[in-house]
PDB file of C-alpha atoms in Angstrom:
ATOM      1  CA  UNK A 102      76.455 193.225  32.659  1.00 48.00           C
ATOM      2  CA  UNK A 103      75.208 195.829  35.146  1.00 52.00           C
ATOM      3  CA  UNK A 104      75.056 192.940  37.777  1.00 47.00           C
ATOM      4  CA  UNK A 105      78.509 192.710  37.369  1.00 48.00           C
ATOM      5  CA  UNK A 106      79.647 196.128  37.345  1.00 52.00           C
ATOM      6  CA  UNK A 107      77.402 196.694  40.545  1.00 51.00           C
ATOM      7  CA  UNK A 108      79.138 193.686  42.041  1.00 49.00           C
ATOM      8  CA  UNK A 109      82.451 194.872  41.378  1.00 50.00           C
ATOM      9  CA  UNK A 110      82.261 198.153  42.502  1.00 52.00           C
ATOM     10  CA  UNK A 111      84.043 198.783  45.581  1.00 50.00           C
ATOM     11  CA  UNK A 112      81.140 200.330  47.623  1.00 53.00           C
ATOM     12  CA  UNK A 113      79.108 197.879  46.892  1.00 51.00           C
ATOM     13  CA  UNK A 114      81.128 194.706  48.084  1.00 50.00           C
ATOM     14  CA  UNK A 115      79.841 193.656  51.217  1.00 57.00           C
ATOM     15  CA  UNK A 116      82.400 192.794  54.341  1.00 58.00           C
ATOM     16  CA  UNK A 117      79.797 189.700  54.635  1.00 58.00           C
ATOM     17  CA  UNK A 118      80.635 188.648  51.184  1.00 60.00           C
ATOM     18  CA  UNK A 119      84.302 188.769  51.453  1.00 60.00           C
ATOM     19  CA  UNK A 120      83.779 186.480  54.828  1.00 62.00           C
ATOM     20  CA  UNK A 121      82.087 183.292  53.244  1.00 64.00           C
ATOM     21  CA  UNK A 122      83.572 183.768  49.503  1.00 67.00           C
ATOM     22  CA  UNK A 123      86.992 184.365  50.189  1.00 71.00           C
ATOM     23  CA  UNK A 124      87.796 181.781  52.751  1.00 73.00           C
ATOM     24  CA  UNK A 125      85.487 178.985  50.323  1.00 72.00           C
ATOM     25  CA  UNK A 126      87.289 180.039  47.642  1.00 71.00           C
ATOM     26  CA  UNK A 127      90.430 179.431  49.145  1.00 72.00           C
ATOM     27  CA  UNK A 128      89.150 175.974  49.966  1.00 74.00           C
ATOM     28  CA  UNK A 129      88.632 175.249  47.087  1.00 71.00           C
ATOM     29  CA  UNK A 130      91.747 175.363  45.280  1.00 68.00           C
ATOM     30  CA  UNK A 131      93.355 173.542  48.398  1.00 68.00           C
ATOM     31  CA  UNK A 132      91.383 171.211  47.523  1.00 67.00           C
ATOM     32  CA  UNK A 133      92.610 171.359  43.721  1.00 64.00           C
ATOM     33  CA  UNK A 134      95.944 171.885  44.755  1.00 66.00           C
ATOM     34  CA  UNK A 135      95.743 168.128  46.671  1.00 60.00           C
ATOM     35  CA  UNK A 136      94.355 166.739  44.161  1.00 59.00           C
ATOM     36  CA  UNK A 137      97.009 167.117  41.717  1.00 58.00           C
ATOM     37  CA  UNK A 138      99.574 166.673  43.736  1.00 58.00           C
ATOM     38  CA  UNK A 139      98.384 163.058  44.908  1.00 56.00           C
ATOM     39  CA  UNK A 140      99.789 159.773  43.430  1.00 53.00           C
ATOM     40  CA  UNK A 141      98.829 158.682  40.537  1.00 58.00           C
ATOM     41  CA  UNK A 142      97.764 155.007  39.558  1.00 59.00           C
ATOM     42  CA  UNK A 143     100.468 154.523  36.831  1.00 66.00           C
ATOM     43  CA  UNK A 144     103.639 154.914  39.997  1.00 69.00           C
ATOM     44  CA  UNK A 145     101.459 152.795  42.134  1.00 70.00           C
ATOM     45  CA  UNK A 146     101.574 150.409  39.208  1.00 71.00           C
ATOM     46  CA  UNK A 147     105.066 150.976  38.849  1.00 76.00           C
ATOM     47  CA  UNK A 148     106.389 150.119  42.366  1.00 77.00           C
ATOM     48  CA  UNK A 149     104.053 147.416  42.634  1.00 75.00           C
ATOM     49  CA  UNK A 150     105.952 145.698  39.469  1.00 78.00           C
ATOM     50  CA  UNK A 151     109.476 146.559  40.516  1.00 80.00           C
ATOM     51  CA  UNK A 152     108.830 145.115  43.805  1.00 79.00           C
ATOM     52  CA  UNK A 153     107.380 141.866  42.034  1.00 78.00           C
ATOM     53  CA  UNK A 154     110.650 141.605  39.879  1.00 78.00           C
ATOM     54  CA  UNK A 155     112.531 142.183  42.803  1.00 70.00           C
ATOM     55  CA  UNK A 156     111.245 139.333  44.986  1.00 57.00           C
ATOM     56  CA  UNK A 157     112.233 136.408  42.071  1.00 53.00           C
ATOM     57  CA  UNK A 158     115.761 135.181  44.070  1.00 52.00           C
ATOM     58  CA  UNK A 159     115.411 133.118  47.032  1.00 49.00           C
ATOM     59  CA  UNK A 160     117.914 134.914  48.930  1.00 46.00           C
ATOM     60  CA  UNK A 161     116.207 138.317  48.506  1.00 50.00           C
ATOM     61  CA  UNK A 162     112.875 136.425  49.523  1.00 48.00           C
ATOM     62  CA  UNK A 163     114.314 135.492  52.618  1.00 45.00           C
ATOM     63  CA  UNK A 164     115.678 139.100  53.861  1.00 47.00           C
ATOM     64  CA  UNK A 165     112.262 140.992  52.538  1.00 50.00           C
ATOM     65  CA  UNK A 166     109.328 141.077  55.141  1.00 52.00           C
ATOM     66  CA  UNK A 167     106.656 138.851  54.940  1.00 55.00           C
ATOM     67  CA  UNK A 168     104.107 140.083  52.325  1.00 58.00           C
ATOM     68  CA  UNK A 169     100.458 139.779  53.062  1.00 57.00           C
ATOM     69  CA  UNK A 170      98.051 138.228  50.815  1.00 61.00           C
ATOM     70  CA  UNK A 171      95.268 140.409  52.040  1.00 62.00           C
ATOM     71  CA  UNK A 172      94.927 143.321  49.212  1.00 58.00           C
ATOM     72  CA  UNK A 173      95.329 146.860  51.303  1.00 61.00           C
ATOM     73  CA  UNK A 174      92.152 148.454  51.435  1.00 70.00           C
ATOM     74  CA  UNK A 175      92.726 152.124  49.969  1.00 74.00           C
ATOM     75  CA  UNK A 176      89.366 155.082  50.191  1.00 76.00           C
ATOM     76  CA  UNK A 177      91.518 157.591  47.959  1.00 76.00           C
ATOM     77  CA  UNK A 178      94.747 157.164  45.791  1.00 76.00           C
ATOM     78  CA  UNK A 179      95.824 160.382  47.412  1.00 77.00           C
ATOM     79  CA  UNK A 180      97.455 159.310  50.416  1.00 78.00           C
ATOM     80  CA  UNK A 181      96.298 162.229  52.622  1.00 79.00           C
ATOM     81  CA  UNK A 182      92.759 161.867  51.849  1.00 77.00           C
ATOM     82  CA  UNK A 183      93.039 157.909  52.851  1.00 79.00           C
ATOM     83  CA  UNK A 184      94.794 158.583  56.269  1.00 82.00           C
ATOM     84  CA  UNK A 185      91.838 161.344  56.806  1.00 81.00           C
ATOM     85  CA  UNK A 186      89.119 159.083  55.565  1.00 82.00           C
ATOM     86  CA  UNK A 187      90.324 155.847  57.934  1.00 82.00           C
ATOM     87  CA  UNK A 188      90.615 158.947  60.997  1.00 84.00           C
ATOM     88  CA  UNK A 189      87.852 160.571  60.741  1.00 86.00           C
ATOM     89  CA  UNK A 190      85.098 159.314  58.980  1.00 84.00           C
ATOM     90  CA  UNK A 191      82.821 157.315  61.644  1.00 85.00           C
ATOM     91  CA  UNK A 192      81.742 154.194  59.220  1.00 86.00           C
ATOM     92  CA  UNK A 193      83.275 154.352  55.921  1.00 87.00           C
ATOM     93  CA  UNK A 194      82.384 150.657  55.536  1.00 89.00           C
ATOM     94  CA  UNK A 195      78.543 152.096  55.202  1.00 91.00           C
ATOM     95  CA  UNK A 196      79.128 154.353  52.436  1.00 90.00           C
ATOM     96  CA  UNK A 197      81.976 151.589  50.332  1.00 90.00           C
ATOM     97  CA  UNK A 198      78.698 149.237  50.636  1.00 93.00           C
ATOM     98  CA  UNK A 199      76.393 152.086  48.967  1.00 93.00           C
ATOM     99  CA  UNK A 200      78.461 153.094  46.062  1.00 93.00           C
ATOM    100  CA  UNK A 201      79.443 149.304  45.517  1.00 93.00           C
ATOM    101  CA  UNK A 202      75.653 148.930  45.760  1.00 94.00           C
ATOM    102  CA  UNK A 203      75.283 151.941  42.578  1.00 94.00           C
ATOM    103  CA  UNK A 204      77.912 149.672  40.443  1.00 92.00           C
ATOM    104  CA  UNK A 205      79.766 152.739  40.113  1.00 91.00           C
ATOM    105  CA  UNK A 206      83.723 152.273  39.836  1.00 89.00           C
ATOM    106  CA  UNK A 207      84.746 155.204  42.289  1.00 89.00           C
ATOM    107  CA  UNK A 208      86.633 155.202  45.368  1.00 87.00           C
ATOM    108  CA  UNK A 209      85.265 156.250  48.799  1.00 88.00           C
ATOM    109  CA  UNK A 210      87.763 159.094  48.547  1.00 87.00           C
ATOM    110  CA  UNK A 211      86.295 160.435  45.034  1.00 88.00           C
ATOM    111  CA  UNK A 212      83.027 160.203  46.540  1.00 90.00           C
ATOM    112  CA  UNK A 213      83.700 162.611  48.969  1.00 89.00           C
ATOM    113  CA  UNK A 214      85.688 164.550  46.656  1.00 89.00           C
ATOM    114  CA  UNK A 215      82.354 165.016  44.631  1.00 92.00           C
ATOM    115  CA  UNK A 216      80.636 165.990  48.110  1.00 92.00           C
ATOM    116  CA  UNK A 217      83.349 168.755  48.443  1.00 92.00           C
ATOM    117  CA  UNK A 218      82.888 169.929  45.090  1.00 94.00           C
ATOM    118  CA  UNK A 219      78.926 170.459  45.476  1.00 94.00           C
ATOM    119  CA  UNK A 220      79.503 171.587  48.996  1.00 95.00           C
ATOM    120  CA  UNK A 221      81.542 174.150  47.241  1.00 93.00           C
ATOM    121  CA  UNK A 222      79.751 175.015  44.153  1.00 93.00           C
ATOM    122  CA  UNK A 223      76.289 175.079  46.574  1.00 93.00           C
ATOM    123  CA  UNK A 224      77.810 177.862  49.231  1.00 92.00           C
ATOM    124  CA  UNK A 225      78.773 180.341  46.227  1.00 91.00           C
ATOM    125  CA  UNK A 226      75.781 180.143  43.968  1.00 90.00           C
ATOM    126  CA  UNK A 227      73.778 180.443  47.407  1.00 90.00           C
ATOM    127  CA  UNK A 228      75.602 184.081  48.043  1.00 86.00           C
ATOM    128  CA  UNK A 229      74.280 185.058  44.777  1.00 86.00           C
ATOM    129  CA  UNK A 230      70.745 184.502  45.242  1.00 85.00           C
ATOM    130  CA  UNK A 231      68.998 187.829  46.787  1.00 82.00           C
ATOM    131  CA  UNK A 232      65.849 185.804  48.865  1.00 86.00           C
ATOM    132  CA  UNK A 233      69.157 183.598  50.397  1.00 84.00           C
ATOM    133  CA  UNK A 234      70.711 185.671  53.838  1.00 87.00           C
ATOM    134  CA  UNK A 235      74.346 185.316  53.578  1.00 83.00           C
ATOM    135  CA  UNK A 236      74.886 183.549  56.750  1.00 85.00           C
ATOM    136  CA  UNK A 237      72.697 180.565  55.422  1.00 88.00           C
ATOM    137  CA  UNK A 238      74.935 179.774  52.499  1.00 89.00           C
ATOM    138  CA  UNK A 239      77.418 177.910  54.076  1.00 90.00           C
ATOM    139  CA  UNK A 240      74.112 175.886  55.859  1.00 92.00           C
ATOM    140  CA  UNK A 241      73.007 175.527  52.482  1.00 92.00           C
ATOM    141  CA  UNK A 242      76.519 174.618  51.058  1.00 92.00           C
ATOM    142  CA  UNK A 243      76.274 171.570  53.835  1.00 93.00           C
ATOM    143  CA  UNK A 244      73.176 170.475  53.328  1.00 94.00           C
ATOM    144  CA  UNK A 245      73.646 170.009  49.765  1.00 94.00           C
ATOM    145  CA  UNK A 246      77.067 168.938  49.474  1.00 93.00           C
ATOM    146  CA  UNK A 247      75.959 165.748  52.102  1.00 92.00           C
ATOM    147  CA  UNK A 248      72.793 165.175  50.761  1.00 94.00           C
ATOM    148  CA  UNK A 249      72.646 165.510  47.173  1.00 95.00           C
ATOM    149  CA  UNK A 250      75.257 163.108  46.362  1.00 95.00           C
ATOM    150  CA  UNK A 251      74.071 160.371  48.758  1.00 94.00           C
ATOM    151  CA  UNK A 252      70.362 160.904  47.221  1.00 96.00           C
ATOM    152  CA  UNK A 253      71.832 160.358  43.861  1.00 95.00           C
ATOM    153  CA  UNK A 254      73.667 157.375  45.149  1.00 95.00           C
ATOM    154  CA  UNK A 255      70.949 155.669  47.022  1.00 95.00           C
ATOM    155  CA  UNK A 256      68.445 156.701  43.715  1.00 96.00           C
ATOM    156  CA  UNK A 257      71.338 154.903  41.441  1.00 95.00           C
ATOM    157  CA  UNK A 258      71.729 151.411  44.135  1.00 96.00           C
ATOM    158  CA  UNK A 259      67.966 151.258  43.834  1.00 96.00           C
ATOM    159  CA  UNK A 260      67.243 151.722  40.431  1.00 96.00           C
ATOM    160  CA  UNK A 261      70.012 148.788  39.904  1.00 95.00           C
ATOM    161  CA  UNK A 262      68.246 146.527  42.286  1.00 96.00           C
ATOM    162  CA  UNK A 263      65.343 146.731  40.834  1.00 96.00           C
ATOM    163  CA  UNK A 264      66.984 146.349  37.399  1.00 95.00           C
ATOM    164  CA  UNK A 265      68.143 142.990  38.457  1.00 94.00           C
ATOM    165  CA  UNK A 266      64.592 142.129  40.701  1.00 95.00           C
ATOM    166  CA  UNK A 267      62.964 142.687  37.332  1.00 95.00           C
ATOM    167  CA  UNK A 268      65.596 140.564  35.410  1.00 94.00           C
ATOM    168  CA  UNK A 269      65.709 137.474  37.624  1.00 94.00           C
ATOM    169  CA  UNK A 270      62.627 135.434  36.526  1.00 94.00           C
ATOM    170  CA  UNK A 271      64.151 135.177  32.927  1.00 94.00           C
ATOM    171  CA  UNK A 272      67.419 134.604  33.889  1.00 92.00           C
ATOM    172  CA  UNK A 273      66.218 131.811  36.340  1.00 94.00           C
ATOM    173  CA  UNK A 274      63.448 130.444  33.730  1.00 94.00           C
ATOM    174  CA  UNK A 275      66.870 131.188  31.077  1.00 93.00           C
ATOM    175  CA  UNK A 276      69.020 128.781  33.365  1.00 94.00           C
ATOM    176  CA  UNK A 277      65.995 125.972  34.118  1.00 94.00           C
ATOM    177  CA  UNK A 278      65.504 125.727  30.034  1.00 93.00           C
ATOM    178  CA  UNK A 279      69.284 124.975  29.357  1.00 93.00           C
ATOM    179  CA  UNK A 280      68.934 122.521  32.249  1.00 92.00           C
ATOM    180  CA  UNK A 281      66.506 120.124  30.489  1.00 86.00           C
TER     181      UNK A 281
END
């Protein structure tokens, strides 16, 4: 309790403190704020089955663009996180093949979602620890909001493989028996 009252106090809040926290802070709930206001699976669903019904006459058929059989690859179900994803991330195919790897049923843009989060949660614990200089939380904040959840995820695709590398000989020796 005497942390906090220290903390509170007004001489002892730091200009440095209100630099990094504030501006994370206010990051943050951006970031909440987007989230919620994305769209949700159940009006994706929605529109996808009114324009199903809709396309059951043959004269509407013929007026209605073509509609492509290849599915639309989507990172995030918040449309603003997909357009920045397909932008600006260098090779998102890399990181769909590592969590597809994990057998994990997230998105690309959840992924880095999570990677926000830590990023987040790292910087502001990392202002609280004394031995930690305040201009190497955010550093700190980075480091662990990129490489904590890809260590988990490349720990999880490995632990699978071997899982299944482990598995194979039965299933193999499994599939010769029911052969003869």
């Amino acid at each position: 309790m005497k942390f906090l009252d220290n903390f509170l106090s007004p001489e002892s809040f730091s200009s440095d403190i209100a630099v990094w926290v504030i501006p994370g802070l206010v990051g943050l709930l951006l970031l909440v704020i987007v989230l919620l206001l994305g769209d949700d699976s159940t009006s994706i669903l929605r529109k996808r089955i009114k324009r199903a019904q809709g396309s059951g006459s043959k004269a509407q058929g013929l007026t209605q663009q073509a509609i492509s059989i290849r599915r639309k690859e989507t990172d995030s179900e918040i449309a603003v996180f997909d357009m920045l994803i397909k932008k600006f991330l260098p090779r998102p195919q890399l990181l769909r093949n590592l969590i597809a790897r994990t057998g994990l049923k997230i998105t690309l843009g959840a992924y880095l979602a999570i990677c926000a989060g830590v990023f987040a949660v790292a910087t502001i614990g990392s202002f609280f620890l004394p031995l930690i200089p305040t201009p190497a939380a955010p550093l700190i904040g980075l480091v662990s909001g990129l490489g904590l959840p890809y260590f988990i995820m490349n720990f999880l695709a490995n632990r699978r493989r071997n899982k299944f590398i482990d598995n194979f000989p039965e299933a193999i020796d499994l599939m010769v028996r029911g052969l003869k």
